[in-house]
Coordinates of C-alpha atoms and ligand atoms in Angstrom, one line a residue:
X1 CA 35.7 221.5 192.1
X2 CA 34.7 220.1 188.6
X3 CA 33.3 222.7 186.2
X4 CA 29.6 223.1 186.5
X5 CA 29.3 221.9 190.1
X6 CA 27.3 224.2 192.3
X7 CA 28.5 224.4 195.9
X8 CA 25.9 223.6 198.4
X9 CA 24.3 226.9 199.1
X10 CA 24.1 227.9 202.8
X11 CA 20.5 228.9 203.6
X12 CA 19.4 232.6 203.3
X13 CA 19.8 234.3 206.6
X14 CA 16.6 235.3 208.5
X15 CA 16.2 239.0 207.8
X16 CA 13.0 240.8 208.5
X17 CA 11.4 243.7 206.5
X18 CA 13.2 246.3 208.7
X19 CA 16.6 244.7 208.0
X20 CA 16.9 243.2 211.4
X21 CA 18.8 239.9 211.5
X22 CA 16.9 237.3 213.5
X23 CA 19.5 235.3 215.4
X24 CA 17.7 234.6 218.7
X25 CA 14.8 232.2 219.4
X26 CA 13.0 231.9 222.7
X27 CA 10.9 228.8 223.2
X28 CA 8.2 228.4 225.7
X29 CA 8.3 224.7 226.3
X30 CA 5.2 224.5 228.5
X31 CA 2.5 226.9 229.6
X32 CA 2.4 225.2 233.1
X33 CA 4.1 226.4 236.2
X34 CA 4.5 225.4 239.8
X35 CA 4.2 229.1 240.8
X36 CA 1.3 231.6 240.2
X37 CA 3.1 235.0 240.2
X38 CA 0.5 237.7 240.6
X39 CA 1.7 239.8 237.6
X40 CA 1.9 236.7 235.3
X41 CA -1.0 234.3 236.0
X42 CA -4.3 234.3 237.7
X43 CA -4.6 231.7 240.5
X44 CA -7.1 229.5 238.6
X45 CA -5.3 229.3 235.2
X46 CA -6.7 226.9 232.5
X47 CA -3.8 225.2 230.8
X48 CA -3.7 223.7 227.3
X49 CA -4.7 220.2 226.5
X50 CA -1.8 217.8 225.9
X51 CA -2.6 217.1 222.3
X52 CA -2.0 220.7 221.4
X53 CA 1.5 220.8 222.9
X54 CA 4.5 219.9 220.7
X55 CA 6.4 216.9 221.8
X56 CA 10.0 217.3 222.9
X57 CA 11.1 215.7 219.6
X58 CA 8.9 218.3 217.7
X59 CA 10.4 221.1 219.7
X60 CA 13.9 219.9 218.9
X61 CA 12.9 219.8 215.2
X62 CA 11.7 223.4 215.1
X63 CA 14.7 224.6 217.1
X64 CA 17.1 222.7 214.8
X65 CA 15.4 224.3 211.7
X66 CA 16.0 227.7 213.2
X67 CA 19.6 226.9 214.0
X68 CA 20.1 225.7 210.4
X69 CA 18.7 229.0 209.2
X70 CA 21.0 231.1 211.3
X71 CA 19.7 231.4 214.8
X72 CA 22.8 231.5 217.2
X73 CA 21.1 231.7 220.6
X74 CA 18.3 229.6 222.0
X75 CA 16.5 230.3 225.3
X76 CA 14.1 227.8 226.8
X77 CA 11.4 229.4 229.0
X78 CA 7.7 229.0 229.8
X79 CA 5.7 228.7 232.0
X80 CA 8.3 227.0 234.1
X81 CA 10.5 225.1 231.7
X82 CA 12.1 222.8 234.3
X83 CA 8.7 221.3 235.4
X84 CA 8.1 219.8 231.9
X85 CA 8.5 216.1 232.2
X86 CA 11.8 214.8 230.7
X87 CA 12.9 218.3 229.8
X88 CA 16.5 217.4 230.1
X89 CA 16.2 215.2 227.0
X90 CA 15.5 218.4 225.0
X91 CA 18.4 220.2 226.6
X92 CA 20.6 217.2 225.8
X93 CA 19.4 217.1 222.2
X94 CA 19.9 220.9 221.7
X95 CA 23.3 220.7 223.3
X96 CA 24.6 219.0 220.1
X97 CA 24.4 222.4 218.3
X98 CA 26.6 223.9 221.0
X99 CA 29.1 221.0 220.6
X100 CA 29.1 221.4 216.8
X101 CA 29.5 225.2 217.0
X102 CA 26.3 225.9 215.1
X103 CA 24.9 227.6 218.2
X104 CA 26.6 230.2 220.4
X105 CA 24.4 229.9 223.4
X106 CA 21.8 227.5 224.9
X107 CA 20.2 229.0 228.0
X108 CA 17.1 229.0 230.2
X109 CA 14.9 231.4 232.2
X110 CA 13.6 229.6 235.3
X111 CA 11.9 230.4 238.6
X112 CA 14.7 228.3 240.2
X113 CA 12.4 225.8 242.0
X114 CA 13.9 222.7 240.2
X115 CA 17.5 224.0 239.9
X116 CA 19.0 222.0 242.7
X117 CA 18.0 218.9 240.8
X118 CA 19.1 220.0 237.3
X119 CA 22.0 222.4 237.7
X120 CA 24.8 219.9 237.0
X121 CA 22.9 218.3 234.0
X122 CA 22.3 221.7 232.5
X123 CA 26.0 222.4 232.6
X124 CA 26.7 219.0 231.0
X125 CA 24.3 220.0 228.1
X126 CA 26.4 223.0 227.3
X127 CA 24.4 225.6 229.3
X128 CA 26.7 228.3 230.7
X129 CA 24.5 231.2 231.8
X130 CA 20.9 231.1 233.2
X131 CA 18.4 233.7 234.3
X132 CA 16.5 233.1 237.5
X133 CA 13.5 235.2 238.5
X134 CA 13.6 236.4 242.1
X135 CA 11.5 239.5 242.8
X136 CA 12.2 239.7 246.6
X137 CA 14.5 238.3 249.2
X138 CA 11.8 238.4 251.9
X139 CA 10.3 235.0 252.2
X140 CA 6.8 236.1 253.2
X141 CA 6.7 238.6 250.3
X142 CA 8.1 235.9 248.0
X143 CA 5.2 233.7 248.8
X144 CA 2.8 236.6 248.5
X145 CA 4.1 237.4 245.0
X146 CA 4.5 233.9 243.7
X147 CA 1.5 232.5 245.6
X148 CA 2.9 229.0 245.7
X149 CA 6.7 229.5 245.8
X150 CA 9.2 229.0 248.6
X151 CA 12.2 231.4 248.7
X152 CA 14.5 228.9 250.4
X153 CA 14.0 226.4 247.7
X154 CA 14.9 229.0 245.0
X155 CA 17.9 230.2 246.9
X156 CA 19.1 226.6 247.3
X157 CA 18.7 226.2 243.5
X158 CA 20.7 229.3 242.8
X159 CA 23.5 228.1 245.1
X160 CA 23.5 224.7 243.2
X161 CA 23.7 226.5 239.9
X162 CA 26.6 228.5 241.0
X163 CA 28.4 225.4 242.4
X164 CA 27.8 223.7 239.0
X165 CA 29.7 226.6 237.3
X166 CA 26.6 228.3 235.8
X167 CA 26.6 232.1 235.7
X168 CA 23.3 233.3 237.2
X169 CA 21.5 236.5 236.3
X170 CA 18.7 237.5 238.6
X171 CA 15.6 238.9 237.0
X172 CA 13.2 241.0 239.2
X173 CA 10.0 242.6 238.0
X174 CA 9.5 246.0 239.5
X175 CA 6.2 246.1 241.4
X176 CA 5.0 249.4 242.9
X177 CA 4.6 249.2 246.7
X178 CA 5.7 245.6 246.7
X179 CA 9.4 245.3 246.1
X180 CA 10.5 248.9 245.3
X181 CA 12.0 249.2 248.8
X182 CA 14.1 246.1 248.2
X183 CA 16.3 246.9 245.3
X184 CA 19.2 248.2 247.4
X185 CA 19.2 244.9 249.4
X186 CA 19.0 242.8 246.2
X187 CA 21.9 244.7 244.6
X188 CA 24.0 244.2 247.6
X189 CA 23.1 240.5 247.7
X190 CA 23.9 240.0 244.0
X191 CA 27.2 241.7 244.7
X192 CA 28.0 239.3 247.5
X193 CA 27.1 236.2 245.5
X194 CA 28.5 237.3 242.1
X195 CA 25.3 237.7 240.2
X196 CA 24.3 240.3 237.6
X197 CA 20.8 241.5 237.9
X198 CA 18.1 242.9 235.6
X199 CA 15.1 244.9 236.7
X200 CA 12.0 244.6 234.4
X201 CA 9.0 246.9 234.0
X202 CA 5.8 245.0 234.4
X203 CA 4.1 244.5 230.9
X204 CA 0.4 244.5 230.2
X205 CA 0.1 240.9 229.1
X206 CA -2.9 238.6 229.8
X207 CA -5.8 239.1 232.2
X208 CA -4.5 238.5 235.7
X209 CA -7.1 240.0 237.9
X210 CA -5.5 243.0 239.7
X211 CA -5.3 246.3 238.0
X212 CA -2.1 246.8 236.1
X213 CA -1.9 250.5 237.0
X214 CA -1.5 249.4 240.6
X215 CA 1.6 247.3 239.8
X216 CA 3.3 249.6 237.3
X217 CA 6.5 251.3 238.4
X218 CA 8.5 253.2 235.8
X219 CA 12.1 252.2 235.9
X220 CA 13.2 255.8 235.3
X221 CA 12.0 256.3 238.9
X222 CA 13.8 253.2 240.2
X223 CA 17.0 254.2 238.5
X224 CA 17.0 257.7 239.9
X225 CA 16.4 256.3 243.5
X226 CA 19.2 253.8 243.1
X227 CA 21.6 256.5 241.9
X228 CA 21.3 258.2 245.3
X229 CA 22.8 255.1 247.0
X230 CA 25.0 253.5 244.3
X231 CA 27.5 254.7 241.7
X232 CA 25.9 253.6 238.4
X233 CA 28.4 253.7 235.6
X234 CA 27.1 253.5 232.0
X235 CA 28.2 250.4 230.3
X236 CA 28.3 249.4 226.6
X237 CA 27.7 245.8 227.6
X238 CA 24.8 244.1 225.6
X239 CA 23.6 240.6 226.5
X240 CA 21.9 240.2 223.1
X241 CA 18.6 241.2 224.7
X242 CA 16.8 244.5 225.3
X243 CA 18.4 245.4 228.7
X244 CA 20.4 248.5 229.0
X245 CA 23.2 248.0 231.5
X246 CA 25.2 250.0 234.1
X247 CA 28.0 248.7 236.3
X248 CA 27.4 249.2 240.0
X249 CA 30.8 250.5 241.0
X250 CA 30.5 249.4 244.6
X251 CA 29.8 245.7 243.7
X252 CA 31.4 245.5 240.3
X253 CA 28.3 243.7 239.0
X254 CA 26.1 244.6 236.1
X255 CA 22.7 246.0 236.6
X256 CA 20.3 245.9 233.6
X257 CA 17.0 247.7 233.0
X258 CA 14.3 246.4 230.7
X259 CA 12.0 249.3 229.9
X260 CA 9.4 248.3 227.3
X261 CA 7.0 251.1 228.5
X262 CA 9.2 254.1 229.3
X263 CA 11.7 253.3 226.5
X264 CA 10.8 251.3 223.5
X265 CA 13.6 248.9 222.5
X266 CA 12.2 247.4 219.3
X267 CA 14.6 248.9 216.7
X268 CA 17.3 246.5 217.7
X269 CA 15.0 243.4 218.1
X270 CA 16.7 240.3 216.9
X271 CA 14.3 237.7 218.3
X272 CA 11.2 235.7 217.8
X273 CA 9.2 233.5 220.2
X274 CA 7.8 230.1 219.8
X275 CA 5.0 228.8 222.1
X276 CA 4.7 225.2 223.2
X277 CA 1.9 224.7 220.7
X278 CA 4.2 225.6 217.8
X279 CA 2.9 229.1 217.2
X280 CA 5.5 231.7 216.4
X281 CA 5.0 235.2 217.7
X282 CA 7.2 237.6 215.8
X283 CA 6.7 240.3 218.5
X284 CA 6.0 240.0 222.2
X285 CA 3.4 242.8 222.0
X286 CA 1.6 242.1 218.8
X287 CA -1.1 239.5 217.8
X288 CA 0.2 238.3 214.4
X289 CA 1.5 234.8 214.6
X290 CA 2.5 231.8 212.4
X291 CA 1.6 228.2 213.0
X292 CA 4.4 225.6 212.7
X293 CA 2.5 222.7 214.1
X294 CA 0.7 221.9 210.9
X295 CA 3.8 221.9 208.7
X296 CA 5.7 219.9 211.4
X297 CA 3.0 217.2 211.6
X298 CA 2.2 217.1 207.9
X299 CA 5.5 215.8 206.8
X300 CA 8.9 214.5 207.9
X301 CA 10.5 216.7 205.3
X302 CA 11.7 220.0 206.7
X303 CA 11.2 222.0 203.6
X304 CA 7.6 223.1 204.4
X305 CA 8.8 224.1 207.9
X306 CA 11.7 226.2 206.6
X307 CA 9.3 227.9 204.2
X308 CA 6.9 228.7 207.1
X309 CA 9.8 230.1 209.0
X310 CA 10.9 232.4 206.2
X311 CA 7.3 233.5 205.6
X312 CA 6.8 234.4 209.3
X313 CA 10.0 236.4 209.5
X314 CA 8.9 238.4 206.4
X315 CA 5.9 239.5 208.5
X316 CA 7.8 240.6 211.7
X317 CA 6.3 243.9 212.7
X318 CA 8.2 247.0 213.5
X319 CA 7.5 247.0 217.2
X320 CA 5.0 246.9 220.0
X321 CA 2.8 249.6 221.5
X322 CA 2.5 248.8 225.2
X323 CA 0.8 251.5 227.2
X324 CA -0.3 251.5 230.8
X325 CA -2.2 254.6 231.9
X326 CA -5.6 255.5 233.1
X327 CA -7.3 254.9 229.7
X328 CA -5.4 251.5 229.1
X329 CA -5.9 249.4 232.2
X330 CA -6.6 246.1 230.4
X331 CA -4.0 243.9 228.7
X332 CA -2.4 245.1 225.5
X333 CA -2.4 241.5 224.3
X334 CA -4.7 238.9 225.7
X335 CA -2.2 236.1 226.1
X336 CA -0.2 235.7 229.3
X337 CA 3.6 236.0 229.4
X338 CA 3.7 232.3 230.3
X339 CA 2.2 231.5 226.9
X340 CA 4.7 233.5 224.8
X341 CA 7.6 233.0 227.2
X342 CA 9.2 235.9 229.0
Ligands
SAM1 N1 8.9 230.6 234.9 C1 10.1 231.2 234.5 C2 10.5 232.4 235.3 O1 9.7 232.9 236.1 O2 11.6 232.9 235.2 C3 10.1 231.5 233.0 C4 8.9 232.2 232.4 S1 8.5 233.8 233.1 C5 7.0 234.1 232.1 C6 9.8 234.7 232.4 C7 10.0 236.1 233.0 O3 8.9 236.9 232.6 C8 10.1 236.2 234.5 O4 11.3 236.9 234.8 C9 8.9 236.9 234.9 O5 9.2 237.6 236.1 C10 8.6 237.7 233.7 N2 7.2 238.2 233.6 C11 6.1 237.4 233.7 N3 5.0 238.2 233.5 C12 5.4 239.5 233.3 C13 4.8 240.7 233.1 N4 3.4 240.8 232.9 N5 5.6 241.8 232.9 C14 6.9 241.7 233.0 N6 7.6 240.6 233.2 C15 6.8 239.5 233.4
SF4_2 FE1 5.5 230.9 236.7 FE2 7.5 232.4 235.8 FE3 4.9 233.2 235.4 FE4 6.0 233.1 237.9 S1 6.7 234.4 236.1 S2 3.9 232.3 237.3 S3 7.3 231.4 237.8 S4 5.9 231.4 234.5

């Protein structure tokens, strides 16, 4: 290199005030959904007007900026990501970062209703693992929980994903008196079909009608009950998320627990969440946010967007303070999980 030439500097990594390295972006690509799960949405949700929603090209631009600044894992979620029109064009565009090696993982969290249609294409775009939310294997209960969902359609989607070569992790929200008698059956089913599973504590997000205290089931209880039937071996495995895993000796599959309420997982948080309107939430359980839609639409130059990303990461809070007890029955944050993306 000739004297005096400065090598192109790679951008500063995204490091927050608590020295956490931000390498994981979750993107809610739509607030809409074809289900109305009782813990997530009310039946008569009002959705955002179209003008407020980032186009697929704009979403690609923000995701690409994050990848340029060091994000290694992207998860598309929602609402239901696979009901957004032409969503595969976004997966295809983002797949270029997997192909170039800039991104380690491109993945999706879905309710599975559209998987039969899209599984092969997801695999072609570089997706290798997906999360599918299934809270029960009882079809009447499934319709009661999701209000509009059909279990057979989802199980068909999961089978298609497996056939396409995608690893499927099942996510189940623990709901007191609803599916707490079913985890044994679900663990056995996951063992038979080769799926890992994660059980999630219900979080106080958004006004959904029924009282949260009625739904809340601490996972410490669930785990103690499961340990009576299964051999749960502690595991160091980390998926890059907040779940703590055990291996179920009898099935050989992993079982994760996400416990925002009984055990706070914020100290290792490596992620931020973008909504479909271009708002970045630096913490799932806090209100502070940063708007990227204005810098995106103001200019084709990415410099203002990069600056907005650095400024937001510099404000990432230490953690959330979710509580559900008799004095805290309402939502800890007013927005629904489908807005921020679970
Ligand atoms: N529609 C997709 C799905 O259901 O997988 C993606 C979005 S959904 C908001 C993502 C995850 O958040 C799902 O596993 C869902 O069960 C979970 N979820 C939604 N509301 C929740 C809440 N209040 N507490 C805990 N988990 C919740
Ligand atoms: Fe839709 Fe997922 Fe929320 Fe259920 S959990 S209503 S599938 S966004």
